[in-house]
Amino acid sequence: DAKTTQPTSMDCAEGRAANLPCNHSTISGNEYVYWYRQIHSQGPQYIIHGLKNNETNEMASLIITEDRKSSTLILPHATLRDTAVYYCIVRADNYGQNFVFGPGTRLSVLP
Amino acid sequence: EPEVTQTPSHQVTQMGQEVILRCVPISNHLYFYWYRQILGQKVEFLVSFYNNEISEKSEIFDDQFSVERPDGSNFTLKIRSTKLEDSAMYFCASGRLAGAQETQYFGPGTRLLVL
């Protein structure tokens, strides 16, 4: 089972920041936090990942709390094309470790 | 930017028939994966493959399933005798290395419909 909990759905106004929370209270020291998204039935798209430091790339920012029990994905200026299901996944450093997807958060960006 | 590609995009087959789903992973990647997603459900791991052998598989990946890397570029998933419940999106993924810090990149998927 997934080791994360996320809200089922969220809305965000176009042009505003979308802040997607994720709880992973049982995360272990060697587990990374990953975010993927899935638009319609397309393949999951990698967004960002981190271990304990905040991370930023061209798509998003990832804020991880100091105790690592939760994190927030920030899309700084959401567009209609960001409407998707967003998955927060924790992943251990084991050989060939697969991703365990939960139900994710369905983000609707509204005009 | 390199991408994982999959063919066909859609496949319709009769129950009991064999299907082969094809994937071309990103060229310098060494680890390959298949996942599936039944309509309206979660993405589920099927199998991982490295160095020409299965490294991990889920309980979904029973004797009806097999994987192969027939040449230096393709990675295939074969379902020997399809069942109605095999209808799903099948996603191939690849990664450069194993380890939690290594990202997996997913293909666009093959939609399999078993009638």
PDB file of C-alpha atoms in Angstrom:
ATOM      1  CA  ASP A   1       0.000   0.000   0.000  1.00  0.00           C
ATOM      2  CA  ALA A   2       0.997   3.591  -0.542  1.00  0.00           C
ATOM      3  CA  LYS A   3       2.703   5.221   2.433  1.00  0.00           C
ATOM      4  CA  THR A   4       1.218   8.617   1.686  1.00  0.00           C
ATOM      5  CA  THR A   5      -2.100  10.366   2.170  1.00  0.00           C
ATOM      6  CA  GLN A   6      -3.301  13.151  -0.074  1.00  0.00           C
ATOM      7  CA  PRO A   7      -6.581  15.046  -0.422  1.00  0.00           C
ATOM      8  CA  THR A   8      -8.856  13.485  -2.980  1.00  0.00           C
ATOM      9  CA  SER A   9      -9.335  16.669  -4.959  1.00  0.00           C
ATOM     10  CA  MET A  10      -8.443  20.361  -5.060  1.00  0.00           C
ATOM     11  CA  ASP A  11      -9.322  23.365  -7.160  1.00  0.00           C
ATOM     12  CA  CYS A  12      -7.035  26.210  -8.102  1.00  0.00           C
ATOM     13  CA  ALA A  13      -7.637  29.392 -10.083  1.00  0.00           C
ATOM     14  CA  GLU A  14      -5.643  29.783 -13.267  1.00  0.00           C
ATOM     15  CA  GLY A  15      -2.546  31.885 -12.703  1.00  0.00           C
ATOM     16  CA  ARG A  16      -2.492  31.285  -8.982  1.00  0.00           C
ATOM     17  CA  ALA A  17      -0.147  29.004  -7.091  1.00  0.00           C
ATOM     18  CA  ALA A  18      -1.358  25.454  -6.543  1.00  0.00           C
ATOM     19  CA  ASN A  19      -0.203  23.975  -3.247  1.00  0.00           C
ATOM     20  CA  LEU A  20      -0.682  20.221  -3.029  1.00  0.00           C
ATOM     21  CA  PRO A  21      -0.104  18.662   0.391  1.00  0.00           C
ATOM     22  CA  CYS A  22       1.064  15.151   1.176  1.00  0.00           C
ATOM     23  CA  ASN A  23       1.425  13.346   4.475  1.00  0.00           C
ATOM     24  CA  HIS A  24       4.048  10.636   4.852  1.00  0.00           C
ATOM     25  CA  SER A  25       4.346  10.317   8.619  1.00  0.00           C
ATOM     26  CA  THR A  26       6.005   6.866   8.496  1.00  0.00           C
ATOM     27  CA  ILE A  27       8.726   7.848   6.047  1.00  0.00           C
ATOM     28  CA  SER A  28      12.131   6.294   6.716  1.00  0.00           C
ATOM     29  CA  GLY A  29      15.467   8.047   6.586  1.00  0.00           C
ATOM     30  CA  ASN A  30      16.436   6.551   3.231  1.00  0.00           C
ATOM     31  CA  GLU A  31      13.128   7.199   1.481  1.00  0.00           C
ATOM     32  CA  TYR A  32      12.768   9.917  -1.112  1.00  0.00           C
ATOM     33  CA  VAL A  33       9.578  11.857  -1.802  1.00  0.00           C
ATOM     34  CA  TYR A  34       8.560  11.839  -5.463  1.00  0.00           C
ATOM     35  CA  TRP A  35       5.819  13.682  -7.274  1.00  0.00           C
ATOM     36  CA  TYR A  36       4.329  12.525 -10.548  1.00  0.00           C
ATOM     37  CA  ARG A  37       1.234  13.639 -12.371  1.00  0.00           C
ATOM     38  CA  GLN A  38      -1.097  11.944 -14.820  1.00  0.00           C
ATOM     39  CA  ILE A  39      -3.083  13.918 -17.345  1.00  0.00           C
ATOM     40  CA  HIS A  40      -6.181  11.999 -18.487  1.00  0.00           C
ATOM     41  CA  SER A  41      -4.932   8.437 -19.092  1.00  0.00           C
ATOM     42  CA  GLN A  42      -1.479   9.422 -20.257  1.00  0.00           C
ATOM     43  CA  GLY A  43       1.627   7.926 -18.701  1.00  0.00           C
ATOM     44  CA  PRO A  44       2.669   9.329 -15.327  1.00  0.00           C
ATOM     45  CA  GLN A  45       4.913  12.346 -15.785  1.00  0.00           C
ATOM     46  CA  TYR A  46       7.813  12.960 -13.423  1.00  0.00           C
ATOM     47  CA  ILE A  47       7.698  16.352 -11.693  1.00  0.00           C
ATOM     48  CA  ILE A  48      10.241  16.502  -8.889  1.00  0.00           C
ATOM     49  CA  HIS A  49      11.748  14.560  -6.009  1.00  0.00           C
ATOM     50  CA  GLY A  50      13.719  15.207  -2.839  1.00  0.00           C
ATOM     51  CA  LEU A  51      15.112  13.642   0.300  1.00  0.00           C
ATOM     52  CA  LYS A  52      15.096  16.354   2.944  1.00  0.00           C
ATOM     53  CA  ASN A  53      16.009  19.653   1.331  1.00  0.00           C
ATOM     54  CA  ASN A  54      13.570  21.796  -0.577  1.00  0.00           C
ATOM     55  CA  GLU A  55      13.888  21.377  -4.322  1.00  0.00           C
ATOM     56  CA  THR A  56      12.944  23.510  -7.304  1.00  0.00           C
ATOM     57  CA  ASN A  57      12.951  22.866 -11.012  1.00  0.00           C
ATOM     58  CA  GLU A  58      11.317  24.381 -14.061  1.00  0.00           C
ATOM     59  CA  MET A  59       8.003  22.712 -13.278  1.00  0.00           C
ATOM     60  CA  ALA A  60       7.531  23.020  -9.543  1.00  0.00           C
ATOM     61  CA  SER A  61       8.918  23.407  -6.054  1.00  0.00           C
ATOM     62  CA  LEU A  62       8.945  20.745  -3.364  1.00  0.00           C
ATOM     63  CA  ILE A  63       8.852  21.804   0.253  1.00  0.00           C
ATOM     64  CA  ILE A  64       9.623  19.045   2.782  1.00  0.00           C
ATOM     65  CA  THR A  65       9.056  19.692   6.475  1.00  0.00           C
ATOM     66  CA  GLU A  66      12.012  19.420   8.802  1.00  0.00           C
ATOM     67  CA  ASP A  67      10.666  16.229  10.376  1.00  0.00           C
ATOM     68  CA  ARG A  68      10.031  14.894   6.823  1.00  0.00           C
ATOM     69  CA  LYS A  69       6.538  13.769   7.783  1.00  0.00           C
ATOM     70  CA  SER A  70       4.853  15.895   5.171  1.00  0.00           C
ATOM     71  CA  SER A  71       5.577  17.817   2.010  1.00  0.00           C
ATOM     72  CA  THR A  72       3.958  20.282  -0.355  1.00  0.00           C
ATOM     73  CA  LEU A  73       4.216  20.464  -4.114  1.00  0.00           C
ATOM     74  CA  ILE A  74       3.917  24.006  -5.395  1.00  0.00           C
ATOM     75  CA  LEU A  75       2.999  24.861  -8.973  1.00  0.00           C
ATOM     76  CA  PRO A  76       3.771  28.594  -8.917  1.00  0.00           C
ATOM     77  CA  HIS A  77       1.459  29.751 -11.710  1.00  0.00           C
ATOM     78  CA  ALA A  78      -1.075  27.055 -12.496  1.00  0.00           C
ATOM     79  CA  THR A  79      -2.443  26.823 -16.036  1.00  0.00           C
ATOM     80  CA  LEU A  80      -5.367  24.866 -17.419  1.00  0.00           C
ATOM     81  CA  ARG A  81      -2.877  22.297 -18.707  1.00  0.00           C
ATOM     82  CA  ASP A  82      -1.880  21.532 -15.124  1.00  0.00           C
ATOM     83  CA  THR A  83      -5.254  19.892 -14.539  1.00  0.00           C
ATOM     84  CA  ALA A  84      -4.282  16.314 -13.663  1.00  0.00           C
ATOM     85  CA  VAL A  85      -4.037  13.717 -10.913  1.00  0.00           C
ATOM     86  CA  TYR A  86      -0.952  14.371  -8.782  1.00  0.00           C
ATOM     87  CA  TYR A  87       0.747  11.490  -6.993  1.00  0.00           C
ATOM     88  CA  CYS A  88       3.002  11.809  -3.985  1.00  0.00           C
ATOM     89  CA  ILE A  89       5.129   8.671  -3.575  1.00  0.00           C
ATOM     90  CA  VAL A  90       7.809   7.687  -1.095  1.00  0.00           C
ATOM     91  CA  ARG A  91      10.488   5.397  -2.431  1.00  0.00           C
ATOM     92  CA  ALA A  92      13.174   3.462  -0.573  1.00  0.00           C
ATOM     93  CA  ASP A  93      16.718   2.980  -1.746  1.00  0.00           C
ATOM     94  CA  ASN A  94      16.377  -0.707  -2.551  1.00  0.00           C
ATOM     95  CA  TYR A  95      17.542  -2.348  -5.690  1.00  0.00           C
ATOM     96  CA  GLY A  96      14.961  -2.006  -8.457  1.00  0.00           C
ATOM     97  CA  GLN A  97      12.411  -0.558  -6.110  1.00  0.00           C
ATOM     98  CA  ASN A  98       9.195   0.112  -7.955  1.00  0.00           C
ATOM     99  CA  PHE A  99       6.845   3.008  -7.377  1.00  0.00           C
ATOM    100  CA  VAL A 100       3.694   2.398  -5.336  1.00  0.00           C
ATOM    101  CA  PHE A 101       0.984   4.738  -6.551  1.00  0.00           C
ATOM    102  CA  GLY A 102      -1.905   5.810  -4.371  1.00  0.00           C
ATOM    103  CA  PRO A 103      -5.101   7.444  -5.621  1.00  0.00           C
ATOM    104  CA  GLY A 104      -3.453  10.888  -5.730  1.00  0.00           C
ATOM    105  CA  THR A 105      -5.040  14.340  -5.717  1.00  0.00           C
ATOM    106  CA  ARG A 106      -7.181  15.392  -8.650  1.00  0.00           C
ATOM    107  CA  LEU A 107      -6.249  19.042  -9.269  1.00  0.00           C
ATOM    108  CA  SER A 108      -8.671  21.088 -11.322  1.00  0.00           C
ATOM    109  CA  VAL A 109      -7.342  24.414 -12.551  1.00  0.00           C
ATOM    110  CA  LEU A 110     -10.298  26.698 -13.174  1.00  0.00           C
ATOM    111  CA  PRO A 111     -10.388  29.625 -15.623  1.00  0.00           C
TER     112      PRO A 111
ATOM    113  CA  GLU B   1      14.474  15.222 -24.853  1.00  0.00           C
ATOM    114  CA  PRO B   2      14.593  11.399 -24.889  1.00  0.00           C
ATOM    115  CA  GLU B   3      11.297   9.642 -24.279  1.00  0.00           C
ATOM    116  CA  VAL B   4       9.980   6.167 -23.648  1.00  0.00           C
ATOM    117  CA  THR B   5       7.830   5.065 -26.564  1.00  0.00           C
ATOM    118  CA  GLN B   6       5.220   2.313 -26.694  1.00  0.00           C
ATOM    119  CA  THR B   7       3.412   0.498 -29.472  1.00  0.00           C
ATOM    120  CA  PRO B   8       0.652  -0.006 -30.261  1.00  0.00           C
ATOM    121  CA  SER B   9      -1.242   2.839 -28.635  1.00  0.00           C
ATOM    122  CA  HIS B  10      -4.417   0.750 -28.690  1.00  0.00           C
ATOM    123  CA  GLN B  11      -4.931  -3.006 -28.971  1.00  0.00           C
ATOM    124  CA  VAL B  12      -8.202  -4.890 -29.132  1.00  0.00           C
ATOM    125  CA  THR B  13      -8.076  -8.656 -28.797  1.00  0.00           C
ATOM    126  CA  GLN B  14     -10.309 -11.622 -28.156  1.00  0.00           C
ATOM    127  CA  MET B  15     -10.208 -13.438 -24.844  1.00  0.00           C
ATOM    128  CA  GLY B  16      -7.686 -16.252 -24.948  1.00  0.00           C
ATOM    129  CA  GLN B  17      -5.485 -14.617 -27.558  1.00  0.00           C
ATOM    130  CA  GLU B  18      -1.844 -13.732 -27.014  1.00  0.00           C
ATOM    131  CA  VAL B  19      -0.766 -10.104 -27.110  1.00  0.00           C
ATOM    132  CA  ILE B  20       2.661  -8.516 -27.154  1.00  0.00           C
ATOM    133  CA  LEU B  21       3.086  -4.948 -26.007  1.00  0.00           C
ATOM    134  CA  ARG B  22       6.228  -3.195 -27.093  1.00  0.00           C
ATOM    135  CA  CYS B  23       8.325  -0.511 -25.501  1.00  0.00           C
ATOM    136  CA  VAL B  24      11.465   1.336 -26.490  1.00  0.00           C
ATOM    137  CA  PRO B  25      13.095   2.625 -23.301  1.00  0.00           C
ATOM    138  CA  ILE B  26      15.363   5.646 -23.159  1.00  0.00           C
ATOM    139  CA  SER B  27      18.623   4.603 -24.786  1.00  0.00           C
ATOM    140  CA  ASN B  28      21.103   4.788 -21.894  1.00  0.00           C
ATOM    141  CA  HIS B  29      18.706   3.326 -19.337  1.00  0.00           C
ATOM    142  CA  LEU B  30      19.391  -0.042 -17.775  1.00  0.00           C
ATOM    143  CA  TYR B  31      16.285  -0.715 -15.663  1.00  0.00           C
ATOM    144  CA  PHE B  32      12.929  -1.406 -17.205  1.00  0.00           C
ATOM    145  CA  TYR B  33       9.459  -1.689 -15.738  1.00  0.00           C
ATOM    146  CA  TRP B  34       5.884  -2.500 -16.642  1.00  0.00           C
ATOM    147  CA  TYR B  35       2.903  -1.053 -14.789  1.00  0.00           C
ATOM    148  CA  ARG B  36      -0.787  -1.298 -15.527  1.00  0.00           C
ATOM    149  CA  GLN B  37      -3.829   0.820 -14.722  1.00  0.00           C
ATOM    150  CA  ILE B  38      -7.319  -0.608 -14.889  1.00  0.00           C
ATOM    151  CA  LEU B  39      -9.830   2.080 -15.804  1.00  0.00           C
ATOM    152  CA  GLY B  40     -10.606   4.257 -12.809  1.00  0.00           C
ATOM    153  CA  GLN B  41      -8.086   2.509 -10.576  1.00  0.00           C
ATOM    154  CA  LYS B  42      -4.544   3.096  -9.363  1.00  0.00           C
ATOM    155  CA  VAL B  43      -1.359   2.550 -11.319  1.00  0.00           C
ATOM    156  CA  GLU B  44      -0.032  -0.889 -10.298  1.00  0.00           C
ATOM    157  CA  PHE B  45       3.477  -2.291 -10.589  1.00  0.00           C
ATOM    158  CA  LEU B  46       3.853  -5.490 -12.594  1.00  0.00           C
ATOM    159  CA  VAL B  47       7.544  -6.255 -13.072  1.00  0.00           C
ATOM    160  CA  SER B  48      11.036  -4.830 -13.133  1.00  0.00           C
ATOM    161  CA  PHE B  49      13.834  -6.074 -15.383  1.00  0.00           C
ATOM    162  CA  TYR B  50      17.576  -5.604 -15.295  1.00  0.00           C
ATOM    163  CA  ASN B  51      20.500  -7.332 -16.950  1.00  0.00           C
ATOM    164  CA  ASN B  52      18.204  -9.606 -18.931  1.00  0.00           C
ATOM    165  CA  GLU B  53      16.325 -10.963 -15.981  1.00  0.00           C
ATOM    166  CA  ILE B  54      13.366 -10.136 -13.794  1.00  0.00           C
ATOM    167  CA  SER B  55      14.487  -8.380 -10.624  1.00  0.00           C
ATOM    168  CA  GLU B  56      11.108  -7.957  -8.966  1.00  0.00           C
ATOM    169  CA  LYS B  57       7.499  -8.844  -9.772  1.00  0.00           C
ATOM    170  CA  SER B  58       4.127  -8.321  -8.191  1.00  0.00           C
ATOM    171  CA  GLU B  59       1.500 -10.953  -7.532  1.00  0.00           C
ATOM    172  CA  ILE B  60      -0.350  -9.680 -10.576  1.00  0.00           C
ATOM    173  CA  PHE B  61       2.520 -10.882 -12.775  1.00  0.00           C
ATOM    174  CA  ASP B  62       1.550 -14.551 -12.937  1.00  0.00           C
ATOM    175  CA  ASP B  63       2.509 -17.285 -15.401  1.00  0.00           C
ATOM    176  CA  GLN B  64       0.395 -15.678 -18.121  1.00  0.00           C
ATOM    177  CA  PHE B  65       2.817 -12.764 -18.277  1.00  0.00           C
ATOM    178  CA  SER B  66       6.372 -12.692 -19.542  1.00  0.00           C
ATOM    179  CA  VAL B  67       8.883  -9.999 -20.408  1.00  0.00           C
ATOM    180  CA  GLU B  68      11.752  -9.976 -22.813  1.00  0.00           C
ATOM    181  CA  ARG B  69      14.403  -7.693 -24.179  1.00  0.00           C
ATOM    182  CA  PRO B  70      14.791  -9.276 -27.609  1.00  0.00           C
ATOM    183  CA  ASP B  71      17.372  -6.800 -28.848  1.00  0.00           C
ATOM    184  CA  GLY B  72      19.257  -3.760 -27.667  1.00  0.00           C
ATOM    185  CA  SER B  73      16.325  -1.400 -27.900  1.00  0.00           C
ATOM    186  CA  ASN B  74      12.984  -3.123 -27.363  1.00  0.00           C
ATOM    187  CA  PHE B  75      11.377  -4.329 -24.152  1.00  0.00           C
ATOM    188  CA  THR B  76       8.219  -6.407 -24.490  1.00  0.00           C
ATOM    189  CA  LEU B  77       5.383  -7.614 -22.295  1.00  0.00           C
ATOM    190  CA  LYS B  78       3.588 -10.742 -23.462  1.00  0.00           C
ATOM    191  CA  ILE B  79       0.260 -11.911 -22.152  1.00  0.00           C
ATOM    192  CA  ARG B  80      -0.149 -15.520 -23.232  1.00  0.00           C
ATOM    193  CA  SER B  81      -3.881 -16.022 -22.967  1.00  0.00           C
ATOM    194  CA  THR B  82      -5.715 -12.797 -22.324  1.00  0.00           C
ATOM    195  CA  LYS B  83      -8.621 -12.551 -19.908  1.00  0.00           C
ATOM    196  CA  LEU B  84     -11.320  -9.911 -19.720  1.00  0.00           C
ATOM    197  CA  GLU B  85      -9.735  -8.542 -16.556  1.00  0.00           C
ATOM    198  CA  ASP B  86      -6.478  -7.855 -18.419  1.00  0.00           C
ATOM    199  CA  SER B  87      -8.196  -4.879 -20.056  1.00  0.00           C
ATOM    200  CA  ALA B  88      -6.180  -1.886 -18.857  1.00  0.00           C
ATOM    201  CA  MET B  89      -3.617   0.738 -19.779  1.00  0.00           C
ATOM    202  CA  TYR B  90      -0.139  -0.743 -19.727  1.00  0.00           C
ATOM    203  CA  PHE B  91       2.765   1.599 -19.073  1.00  0.00           C
ATOM    204  CA  CYS B  92       6.402   0.905 -19.673  1.00  0.00           C
ATOM    205  CA  ALA B  93       8.999   2.827 -17.681  1.00  0.00           C
ATOM    206  CA  SER B  94      12.767   2.984 -17.671  1.00  0.00           C
ATOM    207  CA  GLY B  95      15.447   4.289 -15.355  1.00  0.00           C
ATOM    208  CA  ARG B  96      19.138   4.911 -15.737  1.00  0.00           C
ATOM    209  CA  LEU B  97      20.047   3.230 -12.479  1.00  0.00           C
ATOM    210  CA  ALA B  98      18.301   1.593  -9.551  1.00  0.00           C
ATOM    211  CA  GLY B  99      18.053   3.379  -6.238  1.00  0.00           C
ATOM    212  CA  ALA B 100      15.573   5.728  -4.673  1.00  0.00           C
ATOM    213  CA  GLN B 101      17.244   8.809  -6.087  1.00  0.00           C
ATOM    214  CA  GLU B 102      16.840   7.616  -9.657  1.00  0.00           C
ATOM    215  CA  THR B 103      13.741   8.687 -11.526  1.00  0.00           C
ATOM    216  CA  GLN B 104      11.656   6.374 -13.672  1.00  0.00           C
ATOM    217  CA  TYR B 105      10.321   7.791 -16.908  1.00  0.00           C
ATOM    218  CA  PHE B 106       7.032   6.462 -18.195  1.00  0.00           C
ATOM    219  CA  GLY B 107       5.825   5.901 -21.728  1.00  0.00           C
ATOM    220  CA  PRO B 108       2.441   7.035 -23.039  1.00  0.00           C
ATOM    221  CA  GLY B 109       0.884   3.597 -22.546  1.00  0.00           C
ATOM    222  CA  THR B 110      -0.940   0.958 -24.544  1.00  0.00           C
ATOM    223  CA  ARG B 111      -4.673   0.673 -24.037  1.00  0.00           C
ATOM    224  CA  LEU B 112      -5.555  -3.022 -24.132  1.00  0.00           C
ATOM    225  CA  LEU B 113      -9.165  -4.075 -24.523  1.00  0.00           C
ATOM    226  CA  VAL B 114     -10.001  -7.764 -24.215  1.00  0.00           C
ATOM    227  CA  LEU B 115     -13.384  -8.774 -25.594  1.00  0.00           C
TER     228      LEU B 115
END
